[in-house]
Amino acid sequence: MSTERIDLKGVAAVRLQRSRRARRLRICVLGPDTVRVVVPPRESLARAKAFVESKKEWIARQLVLLQETTLLDPDTILNTKKAESELLIRLETLSRRFGLPFSKAVIRSQKTRWASCSGKNTISLNIRLYLLPPPLADYVMLHELVHTRIKAHGPAFWNTLEGFMEDAKHRDRELRRFRLT
Ligand SMILES: [Zn+2]
């Protein structure tokens, strides 16, 4: 794997990353100084550069979106008990509506994840979900409820989730505008 840079004037320095496993050119915008283009083995450097140039506006927009993230601070929740019970009631409602039972639900205050679903189908919800726009909190909960059936994030998982919530992937992207810490 070799690395080189493409200077996208006024936007970012894009790092080129050769990957033996990659099948197509792909851009990852991870942060203001971390934009990468993943290049498959047979792809030429010139094509990678042209690809990055053609995506200049999109990259610039992703960088703006990254700067516009909102930090969700659990200390701003005035009534924690109320927040907890509302989240649990919502999870129960979605579980019934979509026929996705779980074994137990707990509320946590994790700094790294919105929610999780254990091997025994215990769903942990982050108290910060209470501060999210409701459609995004619903997305997170439904995502975990689908994990009670399918653990891995493969095509079967996304197909099932999108069957229940057709704009799930859009909501997943929207979620990136909110930070936990
Ligand atoms: Zn997941």
Short mmCIF file of N, CA and C and ligand atoms in Angstrom, two decimals:
data_model
loop_
_atom_site.label_atom_id
_atom_site.label_comp_id
_atom_site.label_asym_id
_atom_site.label_seq_id
_atom_site.Cartn_x
_atom_site.Cartn_y
_atom_site.Cartn_z
N MET A 1 0.85 -1.20 0.00
CA MET A 1 0.00 0.00 0.00
C MET A 1 0.88 1.24 0.00
N SER A 2 0.69 2.11 -0.98
CA SER A 2 1.47 3.35 -1.00
C SER A 2 0.54 4.53 -0.80
N THR A 3 1.07 5.64 -0.35
CA THR A 3 0.23 6.83 -0.17
C THR A 3 0.81 8.02 -0.91
N GLU A 4 -0.08 8.78 -1.52
CA GLU A 4 0.30 10.02 -2.17
C GLU A 4 -0.80 11.01 -1.89
N ARG A 5 -0.58 12.26 -2.29
CA ARG A 5 -1.60 13.26 -2.00
C ARG A 5 -2.06 13.96 -3.26
N ILE A 6 -3.34 14.32 -3.26
CA ILE A 6 -3.89 15.15 -4.33
C ILE A 6 -4.31 16.44 -3.65
N ASP A 7 -3.74 17.55 -4.07
CA ASP A 7 -4.10 18.81 -3.43
C ASP A 7 -5.33 19.39 -4.12
N LEU A 8 -6.45 19.32 -3.44
CA LEU A 8 -7.70 19.85 -3.97
C LEU A 8 -7.77 21.30 -3.51
N LYS A 9 -7.30 22.21 -4.34
CA LYS A 9 -7.09 23.61 -3.94
C LYS A 9 -8.31 24.23 -3.25
N GLY A 10 -8.06 24.78 -2.08
CA GLY A 10 -9.11 25.46 -1.35
C GLY A 10 -10.08 24.53 -0.62
N VAL A 11 -9.89 23.23 -0.78
CA VAL A 11 -10.82 22.29 -0.13
C VAL A 11 -10.08 21.40 0.87
N ALA A 12 -9.21 20.59 0.36
CA ALA A 12 -8.50 19.65 1.24
C ALA A 12 -7.35 18.99 0.49
N ALA A 13 -6.45 18.41 1.26
CA ALA A 13 -5.41 17.56 0.67
C ALA A 13 -5.93 16.14 0.80
N VAL A 14 -6.13 15.50 -0.33
CA VAL A 14 -6.72 14.17 -0.31
C VAL A 14 -5.61 13.12 -0.37
N ARG A 15 -5.62 12.23 0.58
CA ARG A 15 -4.59 11.21 0.63
C ARG A 15 -5.02 10.01 -0.22
N LEU A 16 -4.12 9.57 -1.03
CA LEU A 16 -4.40 8.42 -1.89
C LEU A 16 -4.04 7.15 -1.15
N GLN A 17 -4.93 6.20 -1.13
CA GLN A 17 -4.64 4.96 -0.43
C GLN A 17 -4.91 3.78 -1.34
N ARG A 18 -3.85 3.14 -1.75
CA ARG A 18 -4.01 1.94 -2.60
C ARG A 18 -4.53 0.80 -1.75
N SER A 19 -5.49 0.08 -2.27
CA SER A 19 -6.01 -1.05 -1.50
C SER A 19 -6.20 -2.24 -2.42
N ARG A 20 -5.66 -3.36 -2.00
CA ARG A 20 -5.80 -4.58 -2.82
C ARG A 20 -7.22 -5.10 -2.81
N ARG A 21 -7.93 -4.81 -1.74
CA ARG A 21 -9.28 -5.34 -1.62
C ARG A 21 -10.36 -4.46 -2.26
N ALA A 22 -10.01 -3.18 -2.48
CA ALA A 22 -11.03 -2.26 -3.01
C ALA A 22 -11.41 -2.66 -4.44
N ARG A 23 -12.69 -2.51 -4.77
CA ARG A 23 -13.14 -2.88 -6.11
C ARG A 23 -13.47 -1.65 -6.96
N ARG A 24 -13.63 -0.51 -6.29
CA ARG A 24 -13.90 0.71 -7.04
C ARG A 24 -13.31 1.89 -6.28
N LEU A 25 -13.20 3.02 -6.97
CA LEU A 25 -12.69 4.24 -6.34
C LEU A 25 -13.72 4.71 -5.32
N ARG A 26 -13.24 5.11 -4.18
CA ARG A 26 -14.16 5.49 -3.11
C ARG A 26 -13.52 6.61 -2.29
N ILE A 27 -14.33 7.60 -1.94
CA ILE A 27 -13.81 8.71 -1.14
C ILE A 27 -14.36 8.62 0.28
N CYS A 28 -13.47 8.80 1.26
CA CYS A 28 -13.89 8.81 2.67
C CYS A 28 -13.55 10.17 3.25
N VAL A 29 -14.57 10.87 3.71
CA VAL A 29 -14.36 12.16 4.36
C VAL A 29 -14.51 11.94 5.87
N LEU A 30 -13.38 11.92 6.55
CA LEU A 30 -13.41 11.58 7.98
C LEU A 30 -13.22 12.79 8.87
N GLY A 31 -12.63 13.84 8.34
CA GLY A 31 -12.39 15.04 9.13
C GLY A 31 -11.69 16.06 8.27
N PRO A 32 -11.52 17.30 8.76
CA PRO A 32 -10.97 18.38 7.95
C PRO A 32 -9.60 18.04 7.35
N ASP A 33 -8.81 17.25 8.08
CA ASP A 33 -7.49 16.91 7.56
C ASP A 33 -7.41 15.46 7.13
N THR A 34 -8.55 14.83 7.08
CA THR A 34 -8.55 13.41 6.77
C THR A 34 -9.56 13.09 5.69
N VAL A 35 -9.13 13.34 4.45
CA VAL A 35 -9.95 12.93 3.31
C VAL A 35 -9.10 11.93 2.54
N ARG A 36 -9.67 10.77 2.27
CA ARG A 36 -8.91 9.73 1.59
C ARG A 36 -9.64 9.29 0.34
N VAL A 37 -8.86 8.91 -0.66
CA VAL A 37 -9.49 8.23 -1.80
C VAL A 37 -8.88 6.83 -1.85
N VAL A 38 -9.73 5.84 -1.78
CA VAL A 38 -9.27 4.46 -1.78
C VAL A 38 -9.22 4.00 -3.24
N VAL A 39 -8.05 3.50 -3.65
CA VAL A 39 -7.81 3.19 -5.06
C VAL A 39 -7.58 1.68 -5.25
N PRO A 40 -8.42 1.03 -6.08
CA PRO A 40 -8.23 -0.40 -6.35
C PRO A 40 -6.94 -0.65 -7.13
N PRO A 41 -6.41 -1.87 -7.11
CA PRO A 41 -5.11 -2.18 -7.71
C PRO A 41 -4.96 -1.77 -9.17
N ARG A 42 -5.99 -1.97 -10.00
CA ARG A 42 -5.80 -1.72 -11.44
C ARG A 42 -6.13 -0.29 -11.86
N GLU A 43 -6.55 0.50 -10.91
CA GLU A 43 -6.94 1.87 -11.24
C GLU A 43 -5.69 2.76 -11.36
N SER A 44 -5.67 3.62 -12.40
CA SER A 44 -4.50 4.48 -12.58
C SER A 44 -4.59 5.69 -11.68
N LEU A 45 -3.41 6.27 -11.45
CA LEU A 45 -3.32 7.47 -10.62
C LEU A 45 -4.09 8.62 -11.27
N ALA A 46 -4.00 8.71 -12.59
CA ALA A 46 -4.68 9.78 -13.32
C ALA A 46 -6.19 9.70 -13.14
N ARG A 47 -6.71 8.46 -13.18
CA ARG A 47 -8.17 8.28 -13.01
C ARG A 47 -8.60 8.61 -11.59
N ALA A 48 -7.75 8.25 -10.63
CA ALA A 48 -8.05 8.57 -9.23
C ALA A 48 -8.10 10.09 -9.05
N LYS A 49 -7.14 10.78 -9.68
CA LYS A 49 -7.11 12.24 -9.58
C LYS A 49 -8.33 12.88 -10.22
N ALA A 50 -8.70 12.38 -11.39
CA ALA A 50 -9.88 12.92 -12.09
C ALA A 50 -11.14 12.67 -11.27
N PHE A 51 -11.19 11.51 -10.65
CA PHE A 51 -12.35 11.15 -9.82
C PHE A 51 -12.48 12.12 -8.64
N VAL A 52 -11.35 12.35 -7.97
CA VAL A 52 -11.35 13.27 -6.82
C VAL A 52 -11.76 14.67 -7.26
N GLU A 53 -11.21 15.12 -8.40
CA GLU A 53 -11.56 16.46 -8.92
C GLU A 53 -13.06 16.56 -9.20
N SER A 54 -13.62 15.48 -9.75
CA SER A 54 -15.05 15.50 -10.11
C SER A 54 -15.93 15.52 -8.86
N LYS A 55 -15.36 15.14 -7.73
CA LYS A 55 -16.13 15.07 -6.48
C LYS A 55 -15.80 16.25 -5.56
N LYS A 56 -15.11 17.25 -6.12
CA LYS A 56 -14.63 18.36 -5.29
C LYS A 56 -15.75 19.04 -4.49
N GLU A 57 -16.86 19.33 -5.17
CA GLU A 57 -17.96 20.00 -4.49
C GLU A 57 -18.57 19.13 -3.40
N TRP A 58 -18.71 17.87 -3.70
CA TRP A 58 -19.27 16.93 -2.71
C TRP A 58 -18.37 16.85 -1.48
N ILE A 59 -17.06 16.80 -1.72
CA ILE A 59 -16.11 16.73 -0.59
C ILE A 59 -16.23 18.00 0.26
N ALA A 60 -16.28 19.16 -0.43
CA ALA A 60 -16.39 20.43 0.30
C ALA A 60 -17.65 20.44 1.16
N ARG A 61 -18.73 19.93 0.61
CA ARG A 61 -19.99 19.90 1.35
C ARG A 61 -19.91 18.97 2.58
N GLN A 62 -19.31 17.83 2.40
CA GLN A 62 -19.15 16.90 3.53
C GLN A 62 -18.34 17.54 4.65
N LEU A 63 -17.32 18.31 4.24
CA LEU A 63 -16.47 18.97 5.25
C LEU A 63 -17.27 20.02 6.03
N VAL A 64 -18.16 20.74 5.33
CA VAL A 64 -19.02 21.73 6.01
C VAL A 64 -19.94 21.02 6.99
N LEU A 65 -20.53 19.92 6.52
CA LEU A 65 -21.45 19.16 7.39
C LEU A 65 -20.74 18.67 8.65
N LEU A 66 -19.48 18.26 8.48
CA LEU A 66 -18.72 17.78 9.64
C LEU A 66 -18.52 18.89 10.67
N GLN A 67 -18.34 20.12 10.17
CA GLN A 67 -18.14 21.23 11.09
C GLN A 67 -19.43 21.64 11.77
N GLU A 68 -20.55 21.32 11.14
CA GLU A 68 -21.83 21.72 11.70
C GLU A 68 -22.42 20.66 12.62
N THR A 69 -21.58 19.87 13.24
CA THR A 69 -22.12 18.85 14.13
C THR A 69 -22.52 19.48 15.46
N THR A 70 -23.52 18.92 16.05
CA THR A 70 -24.05 19.41 17.31
C THR A 70 -23.71 18.43 18.42
N LEU A 71 -23.17 18.94 19.49
CA LEU A 71 -22.84 18.10 20.62
C LEU A 71 -24.08 17.91 21.49
N LEU A 72 -24.39 16.67 21.81
CA LEU A 72 -25.54 16.40 22.68
C LEU A 72 -25.03 16.17 24.10
N ASP A 73 -25.36 17.08 24.97
CA ASP A 73 -24.88 17.04 26.35
C ASP A 73 -25.99 16.53 27.28
N PRO A 74 -25.79 15.36 27.89
CA PRO A 74 -26.86 14.78 28.73
C PRO A 74 -27.21 15.66 29.93
N ASP A 75 -26.29 16.56 30.31
CA ASP A 75 -26.59 17.45 31.45
C ASP A 75 -27.71 18.43 31.14
N THR A 76 -28.05 18.56 29.84
CA THR A 76 -29.14 19.47 29.50
C THR A 76 -30.52 18.81 29.67
N ILE A 77 -30.52 17.51 29.98
CA ILE A 77 -31.80 16.84 30.23
C ILE A 77 -32.22 17.16 31.67
N LEU A 78 -33.35 17.84 31.80
CA LEU A 78 -33.75 18.31 33.14
C LEU A 78 -34.33 17.18 33.98
N ASN A 79 -35.19 16.39 33.35
CA ASN A 79 -35.85 15.32 34.09
C ASN A 79 -35.41 13.97 33.52
N THR A 80 -34.37 13.41 34.14
CA THR A 80 -33.79 12.18 33.59
C THR A 80 -34.76 11.01 33.63
N LYS A 81 -35.51 10.91 34.70
CA LYS A 81 -36.47 9.79 34.83
C LYS A 81 -37.51 9.83 33.70
N LYS A 82 -37.99 11.04 33.41
CA LYS A 82 -38.98 11.22 32.35
C LYS A 82 -38.35 10.84 31.00
N ALA A 83 -37.13 11.31 30.77
CA ALA A 83 -36.44 11.02 29.51
C ALA A 83 -36.28 9.51 29.34
N GLU A 84 -35.86 8.84 30.41
CA GLU A 84 -35.67 7.38 30.35
C GLU A 84 -36.97 6.66 30.03
N SER A 85 -38.05 7.05 30.73
CA SER A 85 -39.29 6.32 30.49
C SER A 85 -39.83 6.59 29.10
N GLU A 86 -39.66 7.81 28.61
CA GLU A 86 -40.14 8.10 27.24
C GLU A 86 -39.38 7.27 26.19
N LEU A 87 -38.07 7.13 26.39
CA LEU A 87 -37.27 6.34 25.44
C LEU A 87 -37.71 4.87 25.47
N LEU A 88 -37.92 4.35 26.68
CA LEU A 88 -38.32 2.94 26.80
C LEU A 88 -39.70 2.69 26.21
N ILE A 89 -40.60 3.65 26.40
CA ILE A 89 -41.95 3.52 25.83
C ILE A 89 -41.88 3.54 24.29
N ARG A 90 -41.03 4.42 23.77
CA ARG A 90 -40.89 4.50 22.31
C ARG A 90 -40.31 3.21 21.73
N LEU A 91 -39.32 2.65 22.43
CA LEU A 91 -38.72 1.39 21.97
C LEU A 91 -39.78 0.28 21.95
N GLU A 92 -40.56 0.24 23.01
CA GLU A 92 -41.63 -0.76 23.13
C GLU A 92 -42.65 -0.60 21.99
N THR A 93 -43.00 0.65 21.70
CA THR A 93 -43.96 0.94 20.62
C THR A 93 -43.43 0.45 19.28
N LEU A 94 -42.17 0.77 18.99
CA LEU A 94 -41.59 0.36 17.71
C LEU A 94 -41.46 -1.17 17.65
N SER A 95 -41.09 -1.76 18.75
CA SER A 95 -40.94 -3.21 18.83
C SER A 95 -42.26 -3.90 18.46
N ARG A 96 -43.36 -3.39 19.03
CA ARG A 96 -44.69 -3.98 18.74
C ARG A 96 -45.10 -3.72 17.30
N ARG A 97 -44.89 -2.46 16.87
CA ARG A 97 -45.34 -2.08 15.53
C ARG A 97 -44.70 -2.94 14.46
N PHE A 98 -43.41 -3.24 14.62
CA PHE A 98 -42.69 -3.97 13.57
C PHE A 98 -42.50 -5.45 13.90
N GLY A 99 -43.06 -5.89 15.03
CA GLY A 99 -42.94 -7.31 15.37
C GLY A 99 -41.51 -7.74 15.61
N LEU A 100 -40.75 -6.92 16.35
CA LEU A 100 -39.35 -7.23 16.63
C LEU A 100 -39.13 -7.24 18.16
N PRO A 101 -39.44 -8.38 18.80
CA PRO A 101 -39.30 -8.41 20.26
C PRO A 101 -37.84 -8.42 20.73
N PHE A 102 -37.60 -7.80 21.88
CA PHE A 102 -36.26 -7.83 22.49
C PHE A 102 -36.43 -8.43 23.89
N SER A 103 -35.30 -8.81 24.51
CA SER A 103 -35.47 -9.47 25.82
C SER A 103 -35.50 -8.46 26.96
N LYS A 104 -34.69 -7.40 26.86
CA LYS A 104 -34.59 -6.44 27.95
C LYS A 104 -34.08 -5.12 27.37
N ALA A 105 -34.42 -4.02 28.01
CA ALA A 105 -33.88 -2.73 27.56
C ALA A 105 -33.30 -1.98 28.76
N VAL A 106 -32.14 -1.38 28.55
CA VAL A 106 -31.53 -0.57 29.60
C VAL A 106 -31.12 0.78 29.03
N ILE A 107 -31.08 1.77 29.90
CA ILE A 107 -30.64 3.11 29.48
C ILE A 107 -29.25 3.33 30.05
N ARG A 108 -28.37 3.81 29.20
CA ARG A 108 -26.99 4.08 29.64
C ARG A 108 -26.62 5.49 29.22
N SER A 109 -25.45 5.91 29.67
CA SER A 109 -24.94 7.21 29.23
C SER A 109 -23.56 7.00 28.62
N GLN A 110 -23.57 6.30 27.46
CA GLN A 110 -22.30 5.97 26.81
C GLN A 110 -21.77 7.16 26.03
N LYS A 111 -20.45 7.26 25.98
CA LYS A 111 -19.85 8.37 25.23
C LYS A 111 -19.45 7.96 23.82
N THR A 112 -19.62 6.69 23.50
CA THR A 112 -19.12 6.23 22.20
C THR A 112 -20.19 5.68 21.27
N ARG A 113 -21.36 5.33 21.81
CA ARG A 113 -22.37 4.78 20.90
C ARG A 113 -23.78 5.20 21.28
N TRP A 114 -24.63 5.22 20.26
CA TRP A 114 -26.03 5.62 20.45
C TRP A 114 -26.82 4.52 21.13
N ALA A 115 -26.49 3.31 20.77
CA ALA A 115 -27.25 2.17 21.27
C ALA A 115 -26.52 0.90 20.89
N SER A 116 -26.95 -0.21 21.49
CA SER A 116 -26.38 -1.50 21.09
C SER A 116 -27.39 -2.60 21.37
N CYS A 117 -27.13 -3.74 20.75
CA CYS A 117 -28.00 -4.90 20.96
C CYS A 117 -27.08 -6.08 21.25
N SER A 118 -27.22 -6.69 22.41
CA SER A 118 -26.33 -7.78 22.80
C SER A 118 -26.74 -9.09 22.12
N GLY A 119 -25.89 -10.10 22.26
CA GLY A 119 -26.17 -11.42 21.71
C GLY A 119 -27.46 -12.01 22.28
N LYS A 120 -27.79 -11.58 23.50
CA LYS A 120 -29.02 -12.07 24.12
C LYS A 120 -30.20 -11.12 23.90
N ASN A 121 -30.01 -10.21 22.95
CA ASN A 121 -31.06 -9.25 22.56
C ASN A 121 -31.48 -8.29 23.67
N THR A 122 -30.48 -7.91 24.49
CA THR A 122 -30.70 -6.81 25.43
C THR A 122 -30.32 -5.54 24.68
N ILE A 123 -31.24 -4.60 24.64
CA ILE A 123 -30.97 -3.35 23.92
C ILE A 123 -30.58 -2.26 24.92
N SER A 124 -29.41 -1.65 24.67
CA SER A 124 -28.97 -0.52 25.49
C SER A 124 -29.20 0.75 24.70
N LEU A 125 -29.86 1.70 25.32
CA LEU A 125 -30.11 2.98 24.66
C LEU A 125 -29.34 4.07 25.39
N ASN A 126 -28.74 4.95 24.62
CA ASN A 126 -28.03 6.09 25.19
C ASN A 126 -29.04 7.16 25.59
N ILE A 127 -28.93 7.68 26.79
CA ILE A 127 -29.86 8.70 27.27
C ILE A 127 -29.89 9.92 26.32
N ARG A 128 -28.80 10.13 25.60
CA ARG A 128 -28.72 11.27 24.67
C ARG A 128 -29.70 11.16 23.50
N LEU A 129 -30.24 9.95 23.27
CA LEU A 129 -31.23 9.79 22.20
C LEU A 129 -32.42 10.72 22.43
N TYR A 130 -32.65 11.03 23.68
CA TYR A 130 -33.76 11.93 24.04
C TYR A 130 -33.57 13.32 23.44
N LEU A 131 -32.33 13.68 23.19
CA LEU A 131 -32.03 15.02 22.66
C LEU A 131 -32.00 15.07 21.13
N LEU A 132 -32.07 13.90 20.50
CA LEU A 132 -32.03 13.85 19.03
C LEU A 132 -33.39 14.24 18.44
N PRO A 133 -33.42 14.73 17.19
CA PRO A 133 -34.71 14.87 16.51
C PRO A 133 -35.40 13.49 16.52
N PRO A 134 -36.68 13.42 16.89
CA PRO A 134 -37.36 12.12 17.02
C PRO A 134 -37.19 11.15 15.84
N PRO A 135 -37.23 11.62 14.57
CA PRO A 135 -37.04 10.65 13.48
C PRO A 135 -35.68 9.94 13.54
N LEU A 136 -34.66 10.64 14.06
CA LEU A 136 -33.34 10.01 14.15
C LEU A 136 -33.27 9.06 15.34
N ALA A 137 -33.92 9.42 16.45
CA ALA A 137 -33.97 8.52 17.61
C ALA A 137 -34.72 7.24 17.21
N ASP A 138 -35.81 7.40 16.45
CA ASP A 138 -36.56 6.24 15.96
C ASP A 138 -35.67 5.35 15.10
N TYR A 139 -34.86 5.99 14.25
CA TYR A 139 -33.97 5.23 13.39
C TYR A 139 -33.01 4.38 14.22
N VAL A 140 -32.39 4.99 15.24
CA VAL A 140 -31.42 4.28 16.08
C VAL A 140 -32.11 3.09 16.77
N MET A 141 -33.31 3.31 17.28
CA MET A 141 -34.01 2.24 17.98
C MET A 141 -34.39 1.11 17.03
N LEU A 142 -34.90 1.48 15.86
CA LEU A 142 -35.29 0.44 14.90
C LEU A 142 -34.07 -0.34 14.41
N HIS A 143 -32.96 0.37 14.23
CA HIS A 143 -31.69 -0.27 13.85
C HIS A 143 -31.36 -1.39 14.86
N GLU A 144 -31.43 -1.05 16.14
CA GLU A 144 -31.11 -2.06 17.17
C GLU A 144 -32.15 -3.17 17.20
N LEU A 145 -33.41 -2.81 16.99
CA LEU A 145 -34.46 -3.85 16.97
C LEU A 145 -34.23 -4.84 15.83
N VAL A 146 -33.77 -4.36 14.69
CA VAL A 146 -33.48 -5.26 13.57
C VAL A 146 -32.30 -6.18 13.94
N HIS A 147 -31.38 -5.67 14.77
CA HIS A 147 -30.27 -6.52 15.23
C HIS A 147 -30.73 -7.70 16.08
N THR A 148 -31.95 -7.64 16.62
CA THR A 148 -32.42 -8.81 17.37
C THR A 148 -32.59 -10.00 16.41
N ARG A 149 -32.79 -9.71 15.11
CA ARG A 149 -32.92 -10.77 14.11
C ARG A 149 -31.63 -11.02 13.37
N ILE A 150 -30.94 -9.92 13.00
CA ILE A 150 -29.74 -10.02 12.17
C ILE A 150 -28.64 -9.20 12.84
N LYS A 151 -27.56 -9.87 13.24
CA LYS A 151 -26.50 -9.17 13.98
C LYS A 151 -25.57 -8.35 13.09
N ALA A 152 -25.16 -8.91 11.95
CA ALA A 152 -24.16 -8.24 11.13
C ALA A 152 -24.78 -7.18 10.21
N HIS A 153 -23.97 -6.17 9.86
CA HIS A 153 -24.45 -5.10 9.00
C HIS A 153 -24.32 -5.45 7.52
N GLY A 154 -24.78 -6.62 7.12
CA GLY A 154 -24.69 -7.02 5.72
C GLY A 154 -25.93 -6.59 4.95
N PRO A 155 -26.01 -6.99 3.67
CA PRO A 155 -27.18 -6.62 2.84
C PRO A 155 -28.51 -7.06 3.46
N ALA A 156 -28.53 -8.23 4.11
CA ALA A 156 -29.78 -8.72 4.71
C ALA A 156 -30.26 -7.76 5.80
N PHE A 157 -29.29 -7.26 6.57
CA PHE A 157 -29.64 -6.33 7.63
C PHE A 157 -30.26 -5.06 7.05
N TRP A 158 -29.55 -4.46 6.08
CA TRP A 158 -30.03 -3.19 5.51
C TRP A 158 -31.35 -3.36 4.75
N ASN A 159 -31.48 -4.49 4.04
CA ASN A 159 -32.74 -4.74 3.32
C ASN A 159 -33.91 -4.81 4.29
N THR A 160 -33.71 -5.50 5.40
CA THR A 160 -34.78 -5.63 6.39
C THR A 160 -35.11 -4.27 6.98
N LEU A 161 -34.05 -3.55 7.39
CA LEU A 161 -34.26 -2.23 8.01
C LEU A 161 -34.97 -1.28 7.03
N GLU A 162 -34.53 -1.28 5.76
CA GLU A 162 -35.15 -0.39 4.78
C GLU A 162 -36.58 -0.83 4.44
N GLY A 163 -36.86 -2.10 4.65
CA GLY A 163 -38.23 -2.58 4.46
C GLY A 163 -39.18 -1.95 5.48
N PHE A 164 -38.65 -1.70 6.67
CA PHE A 164 -39.45 -1.08 7.73
C PHE A 164 -39.40 0.44 7.67
N MET A 165 -38.26 0.97 7.23
CA MET A 165 -38.04 2.43 7.23
C MET A 165 -37.24 2.74 5.97
N GLU A 166 -37.95 3.16 4.92
CA GLU A 166 -37.28 3.22 3.62
C GLU A 166 -36.15 4.25 3.54
N ASP A 167 -36.19 5.29 4.39
CA ASP A 167 -35.11 6.28 4.36
C ASP A 167 -34.08 6.05 5.48
N ALA A 168 -33.94 4.79 5.88
CA ALA A 168 -33.01 4.47 6.99
C ALA A 168 -31.59 4.95 6.72
N LYS A 169 -31.10 4.76 5.50
CA LYS A 169 -29.71 5.15 5.21
C LYS A 169 -29.55 6.66 5.25
N HIS A 170 -30.58 7.36 4.81
CA HIS A 170 -30.53 8.82 4.88
C HIS A 170 -30.47 9.26 6.35
N ARG A 171 -31.30 8.65 7.18
CA ARG A 171 -31.30 8.99 8.61
C ARG A 171 -29.95 8.64 9.24
N ASP A 172 -29.36 7.55 8.79
CA ASP A 172 -28.05 7.15 9.29
C ASP A 172 -27.00 8.24 9.00
N ARG A 173 -27.09 8.82 7.81
CA ARG A 173 -26.16 9.90 7.47
C ARG A 173 -26.45 11.16 8.29
N GLU A 174 -27.73 11.47 8.46
CA GLU A 174 -28.12 12.64 9.25
C GLU A 174 -27.57 12.57 10.68
N LEU A 175 -27.52 11.36 11.16
CA LEU A 175 -27.07 11.13 12.53
C LEU A 175 -25.63 11.60 12.75
N ARG A 176 -24.85 11.62 11.67
CA ARG A 176 -23.45 12.05 11.79
C ARG A 176 -23.30 13.50 12.17
N ARG A 177 -24.42 14.23 12.08
CA ARG A 177 -24.34 15.64 12.44
C ARG A 177 -24.44 15.86 13.95
N PHE A 178 -24.62 14.77 14.65
CA PHE A 178 -24.73 14.88 16.11
C PHE A 178 -23.61 14.08 16.77
N ARG A 179 -22.99 14.74 17.74
CA ARG A 179 -21.85 14.11 18.42
C ARG A 179 -22.22 13.73 19.84
N LEU A 180 -21.62 12.67 20.31
CA LEU A 180 -21.87 12.22 21.68
C LEU A 180 -20.94 12.92 22.67
N THR A 181 -19.69 13.14 22.25
CA THR A 181 -18.74 13.81 23.15
C THR A 181 -18.03 14.93 22.41
ZN ZN B 1 -25.80 -1.81 14.05
#
